[in-house]
Amino acid sequence: MGEYFMVVLLDDYRMSKIRGTGLEENIKYMFGGELRLLEVKVNEELKDKILQEFDTARVDSRGAITDVPVAFMRELFNQVVEKKSLGPEVVEAVLAKVDEIKKAAEKESEYLPPPEIE
Amino acid sequence: MSRFLIQRPLPHGGRLVERVVTDKEAAKKMIRGCPSYDIKPTLHYETGVPVRNVYREIMSICYGFFSPVEGSMKQAEVERILKERRLLNEWIFPYPLVFDISEEDYKQLGVGPGDRLVLNLKGKPFAILDIEEVWRIDNPEELAHLTFGTPERNPEVVREPFNKKHPGWVIYRSLQPVVLAGKYTIINEPKFRPPFDRFWYPPRKSREEFDRRGWRTVINHQTRNVPHVGHEFLMKCAAFTGDVEPCHGILVNAVIGVKRRGDYPDEAIVEGHEAVNKGGYIKPERHLPTIVLWDMRYGNPLESLLHGIIRQNMGCTHHMFGRDHAAVGEYYDKWATQILWTKGIPSYGFPAPPTDVPYGLDIRPQNMREFSYCPTCKEMAYSETCGHKREKLSGSFLRGMVAEGVQPPAIIMRPEVYKVIVKWWKHFGYPFCNEKYVVNKEKELEVDLEDL
């Protein structure tokens, strides 16, 4: 059974949501510490489910699952915060909303909600 | 004066082509009694999606970006370009440029050599075409192949046969069969809409602006992208070339034209580059973002030749070229442009670089590799000097981050640039060009016209 993961990028807004969840110690860094990210674990079964549900999804050479809809990635972050976890139950919870995500993904080619920045 | 000082080159061909009539009364007289034709976009030969609008070529020709080209090319000129990449007056030029119409439109117009045709844009008179020759494109697919090359004919740099996945090939494949050849003259100057208006520096104006700023040496940065910090370092460091001192100016010249889905909107591209100097990352006194109208052909070395011509005409002394310059897919060797500018590509008619052949260019190439972040040096580092393992800055990684609404760290993308992306994201409801943007852009274009 292979080990897979999904990357959750963290900007300042997301960092504020992560604070106090106990996940801070799992944060990884790129670009001299400027880019923060979390890696959510994905088991074989969930990986297959993701690839089956989203035809754009792929697994890269590191074992990272990429190219899923933005709606999926946003829900992934929401579930990390809600579950306060990086375990497979996070992706399970995301996949429980697969119909909702697919509906949002259909509209993604027309509209993506812009971030609120000053 | 030091003998090492580099002077601004003359325009390609020796003089700037300027074919714009600004006197409205004179313009009215010029078109009195002439037949007229509404400019139509070139539509993809299979899907019907707009892939080109000839108005952009007319603008770039008449304002001198493409000097010494003066109009739609005759058959002999196109044939010479395809064989030797030279105009009939000997000066080098990479691409056929034609005014093409359908057989039905041709029959309906009933025009021929010696006639003056008024070209309307958005329902208003825009330009005239003084027809000198009418000829036909018998085989657009062959024209498309001859324009870009094949692995057999151009083994030095062409790696894969061109096909309908290549947007430049599609433009030539989609041309209409009847070519009206002759000189263009703009008789009703279009007005650029914001934000494009403040970036419009046609060659005469750009040369005057360089004089005003005291720029003797200017290096050009070609772009069709929102700048990340890798681009910024490329610009800053390439500018250290020059003569006895670094280049006085960095000209950013964004190619504005038909878009592909997934590109950043043109509005975000030009304002993103402006944000680099507004944020002080490159002093505004040394940095000038501008535009040129052109539906990219993505011809890598051939496109770089056109870029050299455009920027020499704008008054640049240097031009930076990187990996996969103006390329899509893997049709060309990823260093094809740098091969052209360092040793030439004989099969395209260049046994020597375009700066070293008769009737060639005077602009100096600055062939660059890549900048990426080095965690050891803790700075953006040049691939050819940094000996550490670096973290590559990939456009798709950045785009994925942007699409997710995550602000990239300032070491990758300046916050001022990101704010511009979000500004236009809010405007269009999408951070990149989607189908709606592409279709609307080709309806609205970049300009409006007043009544003549």
XYZ file of C-alpha atoms in Angstrom:
570
model
C 0.000 0.000 0.000
C 1.498 3.316 -1.077
C 1.572 6.536 0.901
C 0.047 9.552 -0.782
C -0.599 13.097 0.319
C -2.215 16.376 -0.663
C -0.621 19.767 -0.104
C -2.534 22.492 1.714
C -0.925 25.886 1.162
C -1.047 28.339 4.037
C -1.178 32.102 3.641
C -1.634 34.502 6.575
C -5.399 34.089 6.551
C -5.192 30.308 6.644
C -2.477 30.478 9.303
C -4.871 32.392 11.529
C -7.387 29.553 11.181
C -4.747 26.907 11.913
C -3.550 28.569 15.117
C -4.627 26.598 18.193
C -5.513 23.433 16.285
C -2.274 21.759 17.320
C -1.258 21.413 13.675
C 1.355 24.186 13.767
C 4.167 21.720 14.474
C 3.371 19.901 11.215
C 3.917 22.939 9.054
C 6.560 22.505 6.344
C 8.437 25.337 4.669
C 9.629 26.257 1.187
C 11.316 29.333 -0.230
C 13.373 30.085 2.841
C 10.403 29.652 5.126
C 8.254 32.052 3.130
C 5.843 29.393 1.921
C 4.100 27.329 4.539
C 2.199 24.155 3.855
C 0.645 21.110 5.415
C 0.563 17.621 3.962
C -2.650 15.646 4.389
C -2.264 11.874 4.318
C -4.195 9.911 1.713
C -4.415 6.123 1.706
C -4.575 3.890 -1.371
C -8.328 3.547 -1.284
C -8.939 7.277 -0.985
C -6.393 7.992 -3.696
C -8.281 5.674 -6.066
C -11.559 7.325 -5.114
C -10.186 10.791 -5.873
C -8.811 9.679 -9.246
C -12.114 8.034 -10.030
C -14.237 11.050 -9.082
C -12.079 13.747 -10.734
C -10.668 12.978 -14.140
C -8.156 15.854 -14.004
C -6.584 14.529 -10.799
C -3.164 12.899 -10.990
C -0.434 11.608 -8.733
C 2.957 13.218 -9.191
C 6.370 11.627 -8.731
C 6.441 12.527 -5.025
C 3.114 10.817 -4.394
C 1.266 14.127 -4.160
C -2.253 14.174 -5.560
C -2.700 17.298 -7.652
C -4.940 18.913 -10.263
C -8.193 18.432 -8.412
C -10.782 21.240 -8.590
C -10.201 24.368 -6.532
C -13.442 23.614 -4.696
C -11.872 20.350 -3.539
C -8.759 22.148 -2.262
C -10.821 24.737 -0.389
C -12.923 22.045 1.250
C -9.748 20.151 2.098
C -8.525 23.134 4.079
C -11.921 23.566 5.763
C -11.860 19.934 6.872
C -8.275 20.190 8.156
C -9.436 23.027 10.413
C -12.638 21.265 11.426
C -11.056 17.892 12.137
C -7.831 19.413 13.516
C -6.096 16.556 11.750
C -3.939 15.652 8.763
C -5.058 12.022 8.691
C -7.084 10.183 6.037
C -10.346 11.139 7.786
C -9.875 14.653 6.362
C -10.041 13.464 2.755
C -12.859 11.107 3.706
C -14.847 14.088 4.936
C -14.078 16.003 1.733
C -15.205 13.090 -0.400
C -18.449 12.944 1.569
C -19.241 16.255 -0.107
C -18.228 15.078 -3.562
C -21.521 16.035 -5.245
C -21.366 19.536 -3.827
C -17.729 19.844 -4.924
C -18.492 18.596 -8.418
C -21.298 21.120 -8.756
C -18.946 23.907 -7.693
C -16.235 22.549 -10.015
C -18.604 22.787 -12.984
C -18.998 26.478 -12.325
C -15.256 26.957 -11.750
C -14.590 27.507 -15.425
C -16.945 30.492 -15.321
C -16.415 31.904 -11.864
C -13.978 31.602 -9.005
C -14.585 33.640 -5.876
C -11.747 36.151 -5.472
C -9.915 36.335 -2.165
C -10.668 39.251 0.119
C -7.458 41.210 0.458
C -6.934 44.837 1.399
C 33.422 59.696 -25.825
C 34.383 56.091 -25.216
C 34.512 53.995 -28.342
C 32.716 51.308 -26.359
C 29.503 53.300 -26.026
C 26.583 51.679 -27.805
C 24.297 53.970 -29.771
C 20.591 53.464 -30.360
C 20.077 51.485 -33.574
C 18.192 52.819 -36.586
C 14.830 51.212 -37.239
C 14.920 47.929 -39.162
C 15.031 48.898 -42.829
C 16.596 52.269 -42.057
C 13.473 54.312 -41.377
C 10.313 54.029 -39.346
C 7.182 53.203 -41.286
C 4.437 55.594 -40.220
C 1.218 55.312 -42.119
C -1.304 57.147 -39.960
C -3.376 60.073 -41.231
C -4.338 62.325 -38.336
C -6.132 65.037 -40.348
C -9.774 63.930 -40.384
C -10.724 66.139 -43.322
C -7.879 64.717 -45.395
C -8.938 61.230 -44.339
C -12.520 61.841 -45.431
C -11.303 62.941 -48.845
C -9.117 59.861 -49.115
C -12.007 57.464 -48.681
C -14.700 59.307 -50.630
C -16.443 56.948 -53.024
C -14.388 53.899 -52.014
C -15.922 50.491 -51.304
C -15.708 49.344 -47.718
C -15.279 46.087 -45.843
C -15.931 45.221 -42.195
C -12.851 43.565 -40.703
C -13.687 40.056 -39.506
C -11.741 37.965 -37.032
C -9.956 34.890 -38.339
C -11.893 31.927 -36.996
C -10.389 28.554 -36.103
C -10.852 26.341 -39.188
C -12.507 23.627 -37.111
C -13.994 25.165 -33.975
C -14.940 28.640 -35.223
C -13.301 30.289 -32.197
C -11.541 33.622 -32.997
C -7.778 33.067 -33.347
C -6.622 36.360 -34.881
C -7.803 39.832 -35.782
C -5.954 41.478 -38.663
C -6.640 44.902 -37.140
C -3.750 44.225 -34.741
C -1.387 43.665 -37.663
C -2.623 46.840 -39.374
C -1.948 48.797 -36.173
C 1.530 47.336 -35.715
C 2.431 47.930 -39.355
C 1.092 51.486 -39.615
C 2.656 52.650 -36.328
C 6.018 51.208 -37.362
C 6.448 48.271 -34.970
C 6.968 45.991 -37.991
C 9.079 48.437 -40.078
C 9.901 48.113 -42.925
C 6.685 46.174 -43.661
C 4.035 48.524 -45.040
C 1.054 46.339 -45.758
C -0.457 43.037 -46.763
C 2.186 41.024 -48.617
C 2.233 40.087 -52.278
C 2.577 36.440 -53.266
C 6.236 36.778 -54.266
C 7.020 38.357 -50.910
C 5.303 35.596 -48.966
C 7.132 32.977 -51.022
C 10.456 34.673 -50.320
C 9.729 34.844 -46.596
C 8.883 31.161 -46.497
C 12.116 30.343 -48.310
C 14.617 32.829 -46.929
C 12.812 34.871 -44.235
C 13.428 38.042 -46.251
C 11.179 40.719 -47.682
C 11.476 41.628 -51.355
C 13.538 44.678 -50.312
C 16.059 42.236 -48.738
C 15.428 43.039 -45.058
C 14.915 39.986 -42.862
C 11.395 39.221 -41.612
C 9.977 35.988 -40.156
C 6.299 35.707 -41.020
C 3.857 36.179 -43.900
C 1.364 38.955 -43.079
C -1.694 39.106 -45.311
C -5.161 40.594 -45.564
C -7.284 37.555 -46.375
C -10.972 37.381 -47.252
C -13.392 34.689 -48.394
C -14.258 34.077 -52.049
C -17.829 35.218 -51.301
C -16.670 38.512 -49.819
C -14.260 38.993 -52.709
C -17.012 38.495 -55.283
C -19.317 40.818 -53.403
C -16.665 43.549 -53.117
C -15.707 43.403 -56.780
C -12.359 45.084 -56.135
C -9.007 44.555 -57.840
C -5.522 46.006 -58.221
C -5.587 49.801 -58.245
C -8.679 49.998 -56.009
C -8.745 51.547 -52.567
C -10.686 49.574 -49.966
C -11.888 51.189 -46.738
C -11.515 48.822 -43.782
C -14.095 49.296 -41.037
C -13.507 48.280 -37.455
C -16.368 48.106 -34.967
C -18.588 49.766 -37.564
C -16.334 52.813 -38.102
C -13.851 53.591 -40.879
C -10.427 52.580 -39.567
C -7.895 52.143 -42.368
C -7.480 51.886 -46.101
C -5.884 49.169 -48.169
C -4.558 50.282 -51.562
C -4.779 47.032 -53.474
C -1.789 46.241 -55.667
C -2.328 42.528 -56.207
C -4.924 39.858 -55.560
C -3.657 36.325 -55.045
C -4.883 33.089 -53.549
C -3.766 30.752 -50.800
C -4.392 27.401 -52.469
C -3.337 25.245 -49.564
C -3.486 26.872 -46.109
C -2.191 23.723 -44.419
C 0.936 23.787 -46.556
C 1.317 27.507 -45.824
C 1.083 26.766 -42.097
C 3.756 24.055 -42.333
C 6.052 26.230 -44.447
C 5.633 29.121 -42.029
C 6.851 27.220 -38.972
C 8.973 24.472 -40.477
C 9.146 20.711 -40.114
C 11.548 18.314 -38.380
C 12.782 17.212 -41.827
C 13.334 20.678 -43.282
C 14.542 22.364 -40.093
C 16.323 19.595 -38.184
C 18.437 22.077 -36.209
C 15.509 23.215 -34.064
C 12.129 21.677 -35.024
C 11.477 18.590 -32.919
C 7.842 17.701 -33.706
C 5.553 18.258 -36.712
C 3.227 21.208 -36.163
C -0.458 20.464 -35.876
C -3.766 21.894 -34.705
C -2.620 22.025 -31.095
C -0.216 24.823 -32.045
C -2.028 28.196 -31.968
C 0.259 29.844 -34.548
C -0.084 26.967 -36.994
C -3.866 27.214 -36.566
C -3.810 30.908 -37.498
C -2.181 30.192 -40.870
C -4.292 27.063 -41.396
C -7.417 29.166 -40.815
C -6.667 31.947 -43.320
C -9.255 32.719 -45.990
C -8.250 31.964 -49.595
C -8.192 35.428 -51.219
C -5.359 37.793 -50.316
C -5.663 41.496 -51.064
C -2.076 42.737 -51.100
C -1.067 46.354 -50.771
C -0.202 49.119 -48.343
C -2.325 49.935 -45.312
C -2.929 53.451 -44.003
C -4.822 54.181 -40.797
C -7.241 57.027 -41.445
C -9.047 57.056 -38.093
C -6.774 56.578 -35.085
C -8.313 54.148 -32.609
C -8.370 55.119 -28.934
C -7.083 52.556 -26.495
C -9.314 51.817 -23.539
C -7.873 51.890 -20.022
C -5.631 50.411 -18.847
C -4.027 49.888 -22.268
C -3.984 53.595 -23.170
C -1.179 54.481 -20.797
C 1.028 51.653 -22.068
C 0.787 52.605 -25.754
C 4.242 53.694 -26.912
C 4.537 53.155 -30.662
C 8.128 53.370 -31.951
C 8.305 57.120 -32.524
C 6.867 57.802 -29.077
C 9.066 55.204 -27.350
C 12.200 56.661 -28.968
C 11.117 60.144 -27.827
C 10.463 58.780 -24.337
C 13.940 57.210 -24.225
C 15.395 60.605 -25.186
C 13.332 62.335 -22.518
C 14.561 59.880 -19.897
C 18.165 60.048 -21.094
C 18.204 56.341 -21.945
C 20.944 55.533 -24.475
C 20.971 51.793 -23.810
C 17.689 49.948 -23.278
C 17.107 46.227 -22.823
C 13.761 44.718 -23.714
C 11.853 42.142 -21.720
C 9.282 40.269 -23.792
C 6.229 39.233 -21.808
C 2.824 37.660 -21.995
C 2.692 36.910 -18.302
C 2.148 38.526 -14.942
C 5.648 38.936 -13.484
C 6.858 36.748 -10.646
C 10.086 37.471 -8.827
C 12.046 35.214 -11.198
C 11.038 37.546 -14.053
C 11.953 40.550 -11.950
C 15.455 39.200 -11.325
C 15.819 38.306 -14.978
C 15.041 41.915 -15.874
C 17.239 43.452 -13.216
C 20.223 41.209 -13.876
C 20.002 41.188 -17.679
C 20.091 44.967 -17.474
C 23.621 44.732 -16.061
C 24.726 44.138 -19.600
C 25.014 47.348 -21.611
C 28.292 48.954 -22.574
C 30.509 50.755 -20.056
C 27.604 50.834 -17.629
C 24.409 48.814 -17.153
C 21.505 49.493 -19.481
C 19.821 52.784 -18.666
C 16.366 51.410 -19.199
C 14.330 48.208 -19.083
C 11.524 48.212 -21.619
C 8.803 45.696 -20.852
C 6.848 45.103 -24.034
C 3.744 42.988 -23.527
C 2.257 41.276 -26.560
C -1.460 42.015 -26.480
C -3.686 39.920 -28.672
C -5.955 36.935 -28.861
C -5.777 34.966 -25.630
C -5.693 31.305 -24.798
C -7.718 29.888 -21.956
C -5.651 29.807 -18.779
C -3.522 32.847 -19.680
C -3.617 35.795 -17.309
C -5.843 38.624 -18.617
C -3.925 41.273 -20.570
C -5.111 43.926 -18.107
C -3.458 42.077 -15.216
C -0.279 41.524 -17.226
C 0.344 45.190 -18.030
C -0.659 46.477 -14.607
C 1.280 43.654 -12.947
C 4.466 44.840 -14.628
C 3.645 48.410 -13.676
C 3.253 47.250 -10.067
C 6.882 46.097 -10.101
C 8.052 49.676 -10.571
C 5.307 51.248 -8.444
C 6.473 48.979 -5.646
C 10.045 50.171 -6.188
C 11.441 46.721 -7.029
C 12.761 48.344 -10.180
C 12.860 52.132 -10.102
C 10.197 53.707 -12.342
C 12.950 55.903 -13.788
C 14.562 52.753 -15.207
C 11.489 50.735 -16.137
C 8.790 51.266 -18.754
C 5.969 48.764 -19.348
C 4.462 49.048 -22.839
C 2.337 47.067 -25.277
C 2.359 45.903 -28.869
C -0.646 44.446 -30.669
C -0.035 41.016 -32.162
C -1.735 37.654 -32.146
C 1.162 35.505 -31.015
C 2.302 32.856 -33.481
C 4.418 31.067 -30.833
C 7.155 30.451 -33.384
C 10.009 30.391 -30.831
C 13.089 31.386 -32.950
C 10.912 32.987 -35.631
C 8.910 34.825 -33.005
C 12.148 36.012 -31.409
C 13.149 37.460 -34.764
C 9.917 39.439 -34.879
C 10.484 40.509 -31.284
C 13.971 41.724 -32.203
C 12.514 43.746 -35.083
C 9.748 45.274 -32.941
C 12.095 46.259 -30.116
C 14.816 47.603 -32.411
C 12.123 49.720 -34.024
C 11.115 50.913 -30.562
C 14.733 51.980 -29.996
C 16.113 49.188 -27.796
C 19.814 48.331 -27.915
C 19.442 44.909 -26.245
C 16.872 42.117 -26.067
C 16.788 39.375 -23.469
C 15.883 35.874 -24.594
C 15.256 32.919 -22.320
C 14.420 29.243 -22.531
C 11.406 28.304 -24.682
C 11.080 31.882 -25.873
C 7.528 32.498 -27.130
C 6.892 28.783 -27.370
C 4.095 26.351 -26.640
C 4.442 22.586 -26.452
C 7.616 20.848 -27.518
C 7.628 21.636 -31.217
C 10.961 23.436 -30.998
C 14.213 22.788 -29.198
C 13.855 24.650 -25.906
C 16.958 26.710 -26.762
C 15.996 27.322 -30.413
C 15.875 31.090 -29.978
C 19.288 31.228 -28.388
C 20.665 28.988 -31.169
C 19.330 31.475 -33.743
C 20.912 34.463 -32.024
C 24.274 32.828 -31.301
C 25.013 30.824 -34.440
C 22.034 31.107 -36.786
C 19.703 28.464 -38.238
C 20.733 27.812 -41.873
C 17.500 26.011 -42.800
C 15.528 29.168 -41.982
C 17.856 31.262 -44.145
C 20.246 32.243 -41.363
C 23.720 30.758 -41.868
C 24.761 33.289 -39.216
C 22.826 35.066 -36.442
C 20.274 37.666 -37.583
C 22.674 40.370 -36.401
C 25.431 39.042 -38.673
C 23.682 38.661 -42.021
C 23.196 41.406 -44.642
C 20.036 43.477 -44.044
C 19.845 42.007 -40.567
C 19.281 43.454 -37.115
C 21.411 45.687 -34.892
C 19.740 44.899 -31.568
C 22.022 42.851 -29.280
C 20.722 39.544 -27.907
C 21.192 38.815 -24.217
C 20.625 35.093 -23.845
C 19.613 34.278 -20.293
C 18.996 31.072 -18.370
C 16.840 30.956 -15.237
C 16.452 32.459 -11.804
C 15.043 30.451 -8.936
C 15.145 30.523 -5.157
C 18.211 29.135 -3.401
C 17.532 28.207 0.249
C 21.290 28.159 0.933
C 22.040 31.581 -0.539
C 18.651 32.711 0.787
C 18.008 34.701 -2.372
C 16.949 34.414 -5.980
C 19.914 32.847 -7.743
C 21.014 32.448 -11.333
C 21.090 28.856 -12.560
C 24.537 29.237 -14.122
C 26.262 30.747 -11.091
C 24.577 29.242 -8.016
C 26.025 25.853 -7.088
C 23.280 24.831 -4.656
C 20.065 22.920 -5.051
C 17.399 25.490 -5.816
C 13.597 25.553 -5.553
C 12.189 26.062 -9.012
C 9.604 28.719 -9.650
C 7.057 27.102 -11.875
C 4.298 29.119 -13.472
C 1.780 26.306 -12.974
C 2.637 25.972 -9.277
C 2.027 29.704 -8.902
C -1.178 29.581 -10.907
C -2.462 26.725 -8.764
C -1.752 28.831 -5.701
C -3.502 31.846 -7.178
C -6.520 29.799 -8.265
C -6.883 28.568 -4.717
C -6.935 32.143 -3.507
C -3.713 31.722 -1.560
C -1.460 34.744 -1.647
C 2.001 33.699 -2.884
C 4.840 34.702 -0.563
C 6.637 37.909 -1.507
C 9.799 35.993 -2.382
C 7.859 34.427 -5.269
C 5.388 37.154 -6.200
C 5.396 40.728 -4.987
C 2.255 41.617 -3.012
C 1.673 44.606 -5.285
C 1.560 42.276 -8.292
C -0.801 39.872 -6.533
C -3.114 42.762 -5.701
C -3.322 43.562 -9.415
C -4.262 39.944 -10.172
C -6.998 40.084 -7.550
C -8.209 43.467 -8.830
C -8.835 42.012 -12.318
C -10.035 38.731 -10.833
C -12.806 40.713 -9.125
C -13.513 42.548 -12.374
C -13.788 39.445 -14.566
C -14.914 36.984 -11.884
C -11.951 34.786 -12.752
C -8.185 35.034 -12.250
C -7.305 33.721 -15.721
C -8.736 33.958 -19.207
C -11.775 31.727 -19.475
C -14.009 31.229 -22.489
C -16.121 34.260 -21.611
C -13.049 36.505 -21.430
C -11.630 35.203 -24.716
C -14.906 35.663 -26.587
C -15.615 39.122 -25.116
C -12.090 40.315 -25.768
C -12.359 39.503 -29.444
C -15.711 41.314 -29.610
C -14.615 44.412 -27.755
C -10.931 44.449 -28.777
C -8.536 46.854 -27.059
C -9.713 50.009 -28.809
C -12.705 52.145 -29.679
C -13.125 54.396 -32.693
C -14.791 57.758 -33.070
C -16.848 58.777 -36.071
C -14.712 60.041 -38.892
